[in-house]
Short mmCIF file of C-alpha atoms in Angstrom, two decimals:
data_model
loop_
_atom_site.label_atom_id
_atom_site.label_comp_id
_atom_site.label_asym_id
_atom_site.label_seq_id
_atom_site.Cartn_x
_atom_site.Cartn_y
_atom_site.Cartn_z
CA MET A 1 -8.54 52.45 114.37
CA LYS A 2 -7.03 51.41 110.93
CA LYS A 3 -9.51 48.53 110.70
CA ARG A 4 -12.78 50.76 111.56
CA LEU A 5 -11.50 53.25 108.88
CA PHE A 6 -11.20 50.56 106.34
CA LYS A 7 -14.63 49.19 107.24
CA VAL A 8 -15.91 52.61 106.81
CA THR A 9 -14.21 53.30 103.42
CA ALA A 10 -15.60 49.90 102.14
CA ILE A 11 -19.12 50.59 103.11
CA LEU A 12 -18.91 54.17 101.62
CA THR A 13 -17.22 52.31 98.34
CA ILE A 14 -20.41 50.04 98.39
CA ILE A 15 -22.82 52.88 98.69
CA ILE A 16 -21.37 54.91 96.06
CA ALA A 17 -21.23 52.01 93.66
CA LEU A 18 -24.94 51.36 94.40
CA ILE A 19 -26.02 54.96 93.68
CA SER A 20 -23.85 55.13 90.76
CA GLY A 21 -25.65 52.08 89.50
CA LEU A 22 -29.01 53.56 90.29
CA ILE A 23 -28.30 57.03 88.80
CA GLY A 24 -26.45 55.47 85.74
CA SER A 25 -29.49 53.62 84.62
CA ILE A 26 -31.40 54.10 81.56
CA LYS A 27 -34.88 53.41 80.78
CA ALA A 28 -36.30 51.17 77.85
CA GLU A 29 -39.50 52.36 76.38
CA ASN A 30 -41.14 51.71 72.83
CA THR A 31 -43.02 54.91 71.53
CA PHE A 32 -44.83 52.55 69.05
CA ALA A 33 -45.72 49.65 71.30
CA LYS A 34 -49.53 50.29 70.96
CA GLU A 35 -49.14 50.93 67.18
CA ASN A 36 -47.34 47.79 66.12
CA THR A 37 -49.25 44.88 67.42
CA GLY A 38 -48.94 41.17 66.10
CA SER A 39 -51.59 39.28 64.33
CA GLU A 40 -54.86 38.79 65.80
CA GLY A 41 -55.70 35.24 66.79
CA VAL A 42 -51.98 34.20 67.21
CA THR A 43 -51.37 33.78 70.96
CA VAL A 44 -48.24 34.41 72.83
CA ALA A 45 -46.98 33.37 76.17
CA ILE A 46 -43.66 35.12 77.72
CA LYS A 47 -41.41 33.92 80.45
CA ASP A 48 -38.43 35.86 81.86
CA GLU A 49 -35.67 35.37 83.91
CA TYR A 50 -32.52 37.59 85.05
CA ASP A 51 -29.24 36.37 85.00
CA LYS A 52 -27.24 38.16 87.69
CA LYS A 53 -23.90 36.78 86.62
CA LYS A 54 -24.22 38.18 82.98
CA TRP A 55 -26.32 41.31 83.80
CA GLN A 56 -28.83 40.31 81.45
CA TYR A 57 -32.67 39.22 80.88
CA ASN A 58 -33.80 36.17 79.27
CA TYR A 59 -37.26 36.38 77.60
CA TYR A 60 -38.80 33.29 76.29
CA PHE A 61 -41.69 33.89 73.60
CA GLU A 62 -43.94 30.98 72.72
CA TYR A 63 -46.17 31.74 69.72
CA THR A 64 -49.04 29.16 68.93
CA ILE A 65 -50.93 29.19 65.62
CA PRO A 66 -54.47 27.96 66.59
CA GLU A 67 -56.13 25.16 64.62
CA ASP A 68 -58.68 27.47 62.91
CA TYR A 69 -56.21 30.10 62.02
CA ASP A 70 -56.16 30.81 58.18
CA GLY A 71 -54.40 34.14 57.95
CA SER A 72 -52.21 34.60 54.91
CA THR A 73 -49.80 36.43 56.90
CA ILE A 74 -48.66 36.45 60.50
CA LYS A 75 -46.82 39.28 62.24
CA ILE A 76 -44.65 38.71 65.21
CA ASP A 77 -43.90 41.96 67.18
CA LEU A 78 -41.37 41.12 69.87
CA ILE A 79 -41.23 44.39 71.77
CA GLY A 80 -44.94 45.43 71.36
CA ASP A 81 -45.89 41.95 72.79
CA LEU A 82 -43.05 42.41 75.66
CA ILE A 83 -44.25 45.88 76.56
CA LYS A 84 -47.89 44.52 76.84
CA HIS A 85 -46.61 41.97 79.54
CA TYR A 86 -44.16 44.22 81.21
CA GLU A 87 -43.50 47.93 82.26
CA ALA A 88 -40.79 49.88 80.89
CA GLY A 89 -37.62 48.30 82.16
CA THR A 90 -34.50 49.92 83.71
CA TYR A 91 -30.89 48.98 82.57
CA VAL A 92 -27.41 49.97 83.26
CA PRO A 93 -24.35 49.95 81.04
CA GLY A 94 -23.47 46.44 80.45
CA ASP A 95 -26.86 44.94 80.63
CA GLY A 96 -28.52 42.98 77.94
CA GLU A 97 -31.36 40.85 77.12
CA ASN A 98 -31.87 37.80 75.15
CA PHE A 99 -35.08 36.99 72.90
CA TYR A 100 -35.85 33.19 72.46
CA VAL A 101 -38.72 32.83 70.08
CA ASN A 102 -40.49 29.58 69.53
CA ILE A 103 -43.43 28.79 67.76
CA ILE A 104 -46.14 25.98 67.12
CA ASN A 105 -48.37 25.56 64.28
CA LEU A 106 -51.60 23.79 64.97
CA SER A 107 -53.30 25.16 61.96
CA LYS A 108 -53.91 23.14 58.77
CA ASN A 109 -51.53 25.60 56.85
CA GLU A 110 -47.65 25.85 56.30
CA TYR A 111 -45.79 28.79 57.08
CA VAL A 112 -42.40 30.18 56.09
CA TYR A 113 -40.52 33.23 56.93
CA SER A 114 -41.36 36.17 54.85
CA ASN A 115 -38.00 37.40 53.02
CA GLY A 116 -37.35 41.01 53.85
CA SER A 117 -40.13 41.38 56.31
CA MET A 118 -37.76 41.66 59.56
CA LYS A 119 -37.71 45.40 60.80
CA ILE A 120 -35.34 46.47 63.30
CA THR A 121 -35.27 50.15 64.08
CA ASP A 122 -35.23 52.75 66.78
CA GLY A 123 -38.40 53.37 68.56
CA ASN A 124 -38.02 56.64 70.64
CA TYR A 125 -38.55 59.78 68.38
CA VAL A 126 -41.59 61.93 68.03
CA GLU A 127 -43.64 63.61 65.44
CA GLU A 128 -42.99 67.16 65.04
CA LYS A 129 -45.99 69.32 66.12
CA ASP A 130 -45.73 72.69 67.36
CA ALA A 131 -42.47 74.82 67.40
CA ASP A 132 -43.49 76.43 70.56
CA MET A 133 -43.31 73.25 72.26
CA ALA A 134 -39.72 72.56 71.25
CA TYR A 135 -37.20 71.88 74.05
CA THR A 136 -35.29 75.14 74.60
CA TYR A 137 -32.61 75.63 77.28
CA ASP A 138 -34.17 75.11 80.74
CA ASN A 139 -37.34 73.72 79.51
CA THR A 140 -37.14 70.09 80.30
CA ASP A 141 -40.73 69.30 79.99
CA ALA A 142 -41.04 69.82 76.23
CA GLU A 143 -41.69 67.03 74.08
CA TYR A 144 -38.77 67.09 71.49
CA VAL A 145 -35.55 69.17 70.87
CA LYS A 146 -36.14 71.76 68.10
CA GLY A 147 -34.01 71.16 65.27
CA ALA A 148 -32.56 67.90 66.59
CA TYR A 149 -33.22 64.94 64.07
CA THR A 150 -32.02 61.62 64.06
CA ALA A 151 -29.67 60.52 61.34
CA LEU A 152 -31.22 57.11 61.32
CA SER A 153 -34.86 58.05 60.50
CA ASN A 154 -34.97 61.84 60.09
CA ARG A 155 -37.48 62.40 62.72
CA PRO A 156 -37.43 64.71 65.80
CA ILE A 157 -35.52 63.49 68.97
CA ALA A 158 -37.72 63.29 72.03
CA ALA A 159 -36.42 65.45 74.82
CA LYS A 160 -36.46 62.38 77.23
CA SER A 161 -33.94 60.74 74.83
CA THR A 162 -31.52 63.75 74.76
CA VAL A 163 -28.22 63.37 76.53
CA TRP A 164 -27.48 65.43 79.83
CA ARG A 165 -24.97 68.12 79.92
CA THR A 166 -22.01 67.00 82.09
CA SER A 167 -18.91 68.99 83.66
CA ASN A 168 -16.80 67.77 80.85
CA SER A 169 -13.26 68.73 80.28
CA ALA A 170 -14.22 71.01 77.32
CA LEU A 171 -16.48 73.18 79.43
CA LYS A 172 -14.09 73.28 82.27
CA ASP A 173 -11.63 74.65 79.92
CA LEU A 174 -13.88 77.33 78.47
CA LEU A 175 -15.29 78.44 81.90
CA GLY A 176 -11.82 78.20 83.67
CA ILE A 177 -12.94 75.98 86.54
CA THR A 178 -12.08 72.53 87.77
CA GLY A 179 -15.14 71.68 89.96
CA ASN A 180 -18.31 69.76 89.25
CA SER A 181 -21.11 71.65 90.95
CA ALA A 182 -24.14 72.13 88.88
CA LYS A 183 -24.48 75.96 89.66
CA ASP A 184 -21.26 76.56 87.73
CA TYR A 185 -22.68 75.00 84.41
CA THR A 186 -25.85 76.97 83.83
CA ASN A 187 -26.93 78.00 80.40
CA GLU A 188 -26.49 81.67 81.21
CA LEU A 189 -22.80 81.26 82.33
CA ILE A 190 -22.06 78.94 79.37
CA ALA A 191 -23.69 81.08 76.89
CA ASN A 192 -21.79 84.50 78.11
CA ALA A 193 -18.47 82.54 78.14
CA LEU A 194 -19.03 81.43 74.54
CA ILE A 195 -19.84 84.84 73.43
CA GLU A 196 -16.64 86.12 75.23
CA ALA A 197 -14.71 83.48 73.44
CA GLY A 198 -15.96 84.47 69.96
CA TYR A 199 -19.03 82.49 69.45
CA LYS A 200 -21.53 85.33 69.05
CA ASN A 201 -24.65 82.79 68.97
CA GLY A 202 -24.01 81.60 72.60
CA LEU A 203 -25.47 78.34 73.05
CA ASP A 204 -26.34 77.75 69.69
CA ASP A 205 -22.52 77.57 68.80
CA LEU A 206 -21.56 75.23 71.66
CA ASP A 207 -21.16 72.45 68.90
CA ASP A 208 -18.81 74.66 67.16
CA TYR A 209 -16.83 75.13 70.20
CA TYR A 210 -16.52 71.41 71.03
CA VAL A 211 -15.34 70.94 67.37
CA ASP A 212 -12.60 73.35 67.74
CA TYR A 213 -11.79 72.05 71.09
CA MET A 214 -11.38 68.48 70.07
CA ASN A 215 -9.41 69.41 66.62
CA LYS A 216 -6.96 71.29 69.11
CA LYS A 217 -6.69 68.29 71.40
CA TYR A 218 -6.59 65.55 68.82
CA ASP A 219 -4.71 67.62 66.04
CA LYS A 220 -7.66 67.12 63.68
CA THR A 221 -9.38 69.27 61.11
CA CYS A 222 -12.91 68.09 61.55
CA THR A 223 -15.91 70.38 60.96
CA ARG A 224 -18.72 68.33 62.39
CA LEU A 225 -19.06 66.44 65.71
CA ASP A 226 -19.99 63.06 64.27
CA GLU A 227 -16.52 63.05 62.32
CA PHE A 228 -14.67 62.26 65.71
CA SER A 229 -14.39 58.74 67.07
CA VAL A 230 -16.33 57.40 70.06
CA LYS A 231 -13.34 57.46 72.05
CA GLU A 232 -12.53 61.08 71.42
CA ILE A 233 -16.08 62.10 71.98
CA CYS A 234 -16.35 60.25 75.41
CA GLY A 235 -12.83 61.54 76.38
CA SER A 236 -13.84 65.30 75.83
CA ILE A 237 -17.40 66.19 75.90
CA PHE A 238 -19.25 63.01 77.06
CA ASN A 239 -17.39 62.66 80.35
CA GLY A 240 -17.61 64.29 83.76
CA TYR A 241 -20.70 64.44 85.85
CA ILE A 242 -24.21 65.42 84.98
CA VAL A 243 -25.34 68.94 86.01
CA GLY A 244 -29.00 68.76 85.92
CA VAL A 245 -29.64 70.16 82.56
CA ARG A 246 -30.27 68.25 79.25
CA GLU A 247 -28.23 69.57 76.29
CA ALA A 248 -30.17 72.24 74.32
CA ASN A 249 -28.04 72.52 71.53
CA LYS A 250 -29.42 70.56 68.52
CA ASN A 251 -26.39 69.15 67.26
CA ILE A 252 -25.10 67.74 70.57
CA ALA A 253 -28.49 66.17 71.07
CA SER A 254 -28.45 64.44 67.59
CA LEU A 255 -24.73 63.41 68.49
CA GLY A 256 -25.86 61.69 71.64
CA TYR A 257 -28.85 60.05 70.12
CA ASN A 258 -27.20 58.72 67.12
CA MET A 259 -24.16 57.53 68.84
CA PHE A 260 -26.46 55.47 71.25
CA TYR A 261 -27.92 53.61 68.29
CA ASN A 262 -24.94 53.24 65.99
CA ASN A 263 -22.36 52.36 68.56
CA LEU A 264 -23.70 51.52 71.99
CA LEU A 265 -26.89 49.50 71.50
CA MET A 266 -26.01 46.32 69.65
CA LEU A 267 -28.15 43.38 68.46
CA THR A 268 -26.92 40.08 67.46
CA LEU A 269 -28.80 36.81 66.12
CA ASP A 270 -28.33 33.29 67.31
CA ASP A 271 -26.77 34.17 70.73
CA GLY A 272 -23.85 36.01 69.11
CA THR A 273 -21.58 38.32 71.41
CA VAL A 274 -20.12 41.73 70.66
CA THR A 275 -16.93 43.14 71.81
CA ASN A 276 -15.89 46.85 72.56
CA GLU A 277 -14.16 46.92 69.26
CA ASP A 278 -17.35 46.04 67.54
CA CYS A 279 -19.12 49.10 69.27
CA LEU A 280 -16.40 51.46 68.23
CA ALA A 281 -16.77 50.17 64.54
CA GLY A 282 -20.54 50.26 64.53
CA ARG A 283 -20.63 46.46 63.72
CA LEU A 284 -23.85 44.67 64.69
CA SER A 285 -25.40 48.07 66.08
CA LEU A 286 -29.09 48.78 65.95
CA GLY A 287 -28.07 51.42 63.04
CA SER A 288 -26.46 48.85 61.04
CA TRP A 289 -29.50 46.66 60.99
CA MET A 290 -31.47 49.69 59.89
CA ARG A 291 -29.26 50.13 57.25
CA ASN A 292 -29.53 46.57 56.10
CA GLU A 293 -25.61 46.01 56.59
CA ASN A 294 -26.31 42.36 58.03
CA ASN A 295 -27.99 39.54 56.24
CA VAL A 296 -31.04 38.24 58.30
CA ASP A 297 -32.98 36.62 55.55
CA SER A 298 -30.62 33.71 55.21
CA TYR A 299 -30.41 33.13 58.97
CA MET A 300 -34.27 33.24 59.26
CA ASN A 301 -34.85 31.13 56.42
CA GLU A 302 -32.45 28.29 57.77
CA LYS A 303 -33.66 28.65 61.32
CA THR A 304 -37.45 28.90 60.47
CA GLY A 305 -37.72 26.40 57.46
CA THR A 306 -41.12 25.19 56.99
CA LEU A 307 -43.64 25.33 59.82
CA GLU A 308 -45.55 22.29 58.80
CA ALA A 309 -49.37 21.94 59.49
CA GLY A 310 -50.33 20.38 62.92
CA MET A 311 -46.97 20.59 64.34
CA LYS A 312 -46.90 18.69 67.56
CA GLU A 313 -43.70 20.30 69.12
CA THR A 314 -42.53 23.83 69.17
CA ARG A 315 -39.60 25.05 66.88
CA ASN A 316 -37.05 27.69 67.97
CA ILE A 317 -36.98 30.14 64.94
CA LEU A 318 -34.89 33.04 66.54
CA ASN A 319 -32.32 33.69 69.23
CA ALA A 320 -31.47 37.38 69.51
CA HIS A 321 -29.22 39.03 71.91
CA LEU A 322 -29.42 42.83 72.69
CA HIS A 323 -26.63 44.35 74.70
CA ILE A 324 -25.69 47.78 75.95
CA ASN A 325 -22.33 48.84 75.82
CA GLY A 326 -20.49 49.29 79.14
CA PRO A 327 -17.32 51.50 78.75
CA TYR A 328 -18.76 54.09 76.40
CA THR A 329 -22.40 54.30 77.54
CA THR A 330 -21.17 57.25 79.98
CA ASN A 331 -22.84 59.49 82.16
CA PRO A 332 -24.52 61.87 79.68
CA TYR A 333 -27.04 58.89 79.11
CA GLN A 334 -28.27 58.65 82.76
CA GLU A 335 -31.98 58.49 82.98
CA THR A 336 -32.63 58.95 79.40
CA THR A 337 -34.96 56.66 77.48
CA TRP A 338 -34.32 54.40 74.46
CA GLY A 339 -36.46 52.20 72.54
CA MET A 340 -36.73 49.90 69.37
CA GLU A 341 -38.96 48.18 66.95
CA PHE A 342 -38.44 44.38 66.25
CA THR A 343 -40.78 42.69 63.89
CA PHE A 344 -41.01 40.01 61.07
CA SER A 345 -43.63 38.09 59.12
CA LEU A 346 -44.63 34.63 58.49
CA ASN A 347 -46.30 33.82 54.96
CA LYS A 348 -48.67 30.92 54.43
CA VAL A 349 -47.49 28.41 51.75
CA GLU A 350 -50.07 28.53 49.08
CA PRO A 351 -50.65 25.17 47.03
CA PRO A 352 -49.15 25.32 43.59
CA THR A 353 -51.71 26.20 40.76
CA GLU A 354 -51.47 24.02 37.75
CA PRO A 355 -51.60 25.92 34.45
CA PRO A 356 -54.68 24.78 32.08
CA THR A 357 -53.85 22.21 29.74
CA GLU A 358 -53.91 23.22 26.04
CA GLN A 359 -56.40 21.05 24.09
CA GLU A 360 -55.34 19.92 20.67
CA PRO A 361 -57.97 20.25 18.00
CA THR A 362 -60.11 17.12 17.79
CA THR A 363 -60.57 17.12 13.92
CA GLU A 364 -60.11 13.38 12.96
CA LYS A 365 -57.54 12.75 10.22
CA PRO A 366 -59.00 11.07 7.05
CA THR A 367 -58.12 7.20 6.51
CA GLU A 368 -55.97 6.30 3.99
CA GLN A 369 -58.89 4.98 1.97
CA GLU A 370 -60.91 8.18 2.20
CA SER A 371 -57.66 9.93 1.33
CA THR A 372 -57.15 7.82 -1.70
CA THR A 373 -60.78 8.29 -2.81
CA GLU A 374 -60.72 12.16 -2.37
CA ASN A 375 -57.51 12.09 -4.56
CA PRO A 376 -58.49 10.06 -7.57
CA THR A 377 -55.38 11.80 -9.60
CA LYS A 378 -53.18 9.20 -8.23
CA GLN A 379 -54.85 6.42 -10.17
CA GLU A 380 -54.62 8.32 -13.50
CA PRO A 381 -51.06 6.90 -14.41
CA THR A 382 -52.37 3.36 -13.74
CA THR A 383 -55.38 3.91 -16.02
CA GLU A 384 -52.85 5.15 -18.76
CA ARG A 385 -50.73 2.08 -18.48
CA LEU A 386 -53.81 0.00 -18.84
CA THR A 387 -54.45 1.42 -22.18
CA GLU A 388 -50.87 0.81 -23.50
CA GLN A 389 -51.29 -2.75 -22.34
CA GLU A 390 -54.53 -3.18 -24.47
CA SER A 391 -52.84 -1.64 -27.29
CA THR A 392 -49.99 -3.94 -27.16
CA THR A 393 -52.27 -7.03 -26.92
CA GLN A 394 -53.84 -6.07 -30.23
CA GLN A 395 -50.53 -5.47 -32.06
CA PRO A 396 -48.04 -7.98 -30.80
CA THR A 397 -45.80 -7.71 -33.78
CA THR A 398 -45.02 -4.18 -32.67
CA ILE A 399 -43.37 -5.08 -29.23
CA SER A 400 -41.75 -8.27 -30.71
CA ALA A 401 -39.40 -6.31 -32.83
CA THR A 402 -36.57 -6.76 -30.15
CA SER A 403 -36.96 -9.49 -27.57
CA SER A 404 -34.77 -7.62 -24.95
CA VAL A 405 -37.04 -4.37 -25.31
CA ALA A 406 -40.18 -6.30 -24.83
CA GLU A 407 -38.93 -8.10 -21.73
CA SER A 408 -37.60 -4.83 -20.19
CA SER A 409 -41.02 -3.15 -20.84
CA ALA A 410 -42.70 -5.93 -19.12
CA THR A 411 -40.31 -6.10 -16.16
CA GLN A 412 -40.96 -2.25 -15.71
CA ARG A 413 -44.52 -2.54 -15.78
CA VAL A 414 -44.37 -5.44 -13.19
CA GLY A 415 -42.10 -3.20 -10.88
CA GLU A 416 -44.52 -0.32 -11.18
CA VAL A 417 -47.16 -2.66 -9.96
CA ALA A 418 -45.23 -3.94 -7.17
CA ALA A 419 -44.48 -0.29 -5.92
CA ASP A 420 -48.28 0.28 -5.61
CA GLU A 421 -48.53 -3.07 -3.64
CA GLU A 422 -49.48 -1.20 -0.26
CA SER A 423 -52.29 0.79 -2.17
CA VAL A 424 -53.51 -2.63 -3.53
CA LYS A 425 -53.88 -3.83 0.18
CA THR A 426 -55.80 -0.74 1.40
CA GLY A 427 -57.83 0.24 -1.78
CA ASP A 428 -61.34 -0.67 -2.65
CA SER A 429 -62.53 -3.72 -4.38
CA ARG A 430 -62.47 -2.02 -8.02
CA LYS A 431 -59.13 -0.66 -7.46
CA ALA A 432 -57.89 -4.31 -6.60
CA VAL A 433 -59.53 -5.86 -9.73
CA MET A 434 -57.76 -3.04 -11.74
CA TYR A 435 -54.39 -4.02 -10.46
CA ILE A 436 -55.11 -7.65 -10.81
CA SER A 437 -55.92 -7.21 -14.48
CA ILE A 438 -52.63 -5.21 -14.94
CA ILE A 439 -50.90 -8.00 -13.60
CA VAL A 440 -52.38 -10.67 -15.87
CA ALA A 441 -51.98 -8.33 -18.81
CA ALA A 442 -48.21 -8.02 -18.07
CA GLY A 443 -48.00 -11.93 -17.81
CA LEU A 444 -49.69 -12.21 -21.30
CA VAL A 445 -47.28 -9.93 -22.99
CA SER A 446 -44.57 -12.01 -21.63
CA ALA A 447 -46.07 -15.25 -22.88
CA ILE A 448 -46.54 -13.81 -26.52
CA VAL A 449 -42.87 -12.41 -26.45
CA ILE A 450 -41.85 -15.91 -25.66
CA ILE A 451 -44.06 -17.71 -28.30
CA VAL A 452 -42.98 -15.12 -31.12
CA ASN A 453 -39.27 -15.67 -30.39
CA LYS A 454 -39.57 -19.66 -30.31
CA LYS A 455 -41.47 -19.20 -33.84
CA ARG A 456 -38.61 -17.11 -35.18
CA GLU A 457 -36.12 -19.55 -34.30
CA ILE A 458 -37.96 -22.39 -36.07
CA TYR A 459 -38.36 -20.33 -39.08
CA LYS A 460 -34.57 -19.72 -39.18
CA LYS A 461 -33.94 -23.36 -39.08
#
C-alpha cells in the first residue's frame, strides 16, 4: 500500500511539474519583424538545435555577401531573419538561446563593423490608436493598456504583454481570504474592497494600495512601485497563482513590463553567462543595452575586423547569449509575450582619395647672365675705377708721392677685381675684356711705382 501510494504521488508530482512548465511558458514574438529586414541580396542560412541539458536553443546564422554585391551598407537583422524561418517560440523561465553569427564575403569589396550601428531594444509595444480600444478591466481582447507606457521607449504596452493578476499575499490581506480561487479575485470584489479601505478610485488605486502594503511590510517610505527591489515585488504582489484576469491598473502593467526587460531578460556577448545577482542589479539586461550601458563597439570591431574581399572561409563575428531569469520570472508572466530587436550594420571600406597636388608656378628664373644684363648698375663702380686708373697713368708723379700708399692702392684694386672673379667667369665677352684691362692697368701702375722708386734711390746716391 505504501509503495502504491508513493508511485501515485510520484506520478502526480511529474504531471504537476509538466503542467506547471506548460502553463508557465511565455511566448517570443517580434512586433517589428516584418518592418526590420536585412539588406536585399545578402543571403542567410539558419540552423538550430536545442540543448536539453542547458535548456537553451542554439541558432547558427551564416550570412553570405555574393560576388556581385556592391552595396555601401549591409544590415544584419537577427530577430527579423529568425522569425522568417521559425514561428514564434515558447519558453519557460530559465530558458535561453544562443546566436552564432558567421559571415563570408565573396564580393570585391572590404567590409567592417559600423560603429554605433548595433540596436538592441524591446519589440513588443504598440502604436497608440484609439482610446476606446484600450484595455479596461475585463476586456482582454484590446490591443493595449490605456495609460500604461514602457519606461524604456515611452510607447503603449500591448495587452498581450501585460502581467496577469495573481492571488498574491497583498490581495489576500486586502480581501481577508486565504484561498486561490479565481472567483474570489474579480475586479468587482477588489474594487469594492479598495473603496472600503479608503482608496476611493477603486482599481485605479490598486498600485497605491500595493505601495502602502510593501512600505509597511518592509519598513520603507517609497512612493512608487518601481522603487522597491525585485525580491520585494516578487515576494508581495508578483507571487501566488494567476486568477484569469490581466492587470488593468496602468502602473502595475508598466511595472511588470519594465521589470521583465530591466531585470529578467538578459543578453551577453561572446557566450557570457549571467547570475541572479546580475538580474537583480539589472546588469546586462536588455534595458541596459538600450541605455548604452555596455560597450559593444569595441567587441564588434575586434571580433569582426576587416572582412576581406573574396574570403574563402567564413568568419565568426558575433556570439550572443539571451537568457530568461528563472527564479524571478514568476507566475504573472505566464502566457505573456515578449520580443526584441537585434540589428547591426557593416560598412564598405572606401579606397582613400588622394588630395590634388598643388602645382608650383612654372615661371622660369632668369639666368645669372640675364640678371647681370638686366641690372647694369652693378657694373658702374667698375667703370668708375677704370677712369681713376686712366687718370693715374697720365699723371704718375701724383701717385708716386709715397710708395706705400701707391702699393696699397694697387693692392686694393687687385682685391676688388678678385672679388668679382665669379662675375668674370659668367659675364659676356665685353665684360671679360673690361676686367682684363683693369688687371693690366693695375700691373702697369705697380711697374711705374717701382721704376720711380729706383730712380729716386739713384738720385740720392
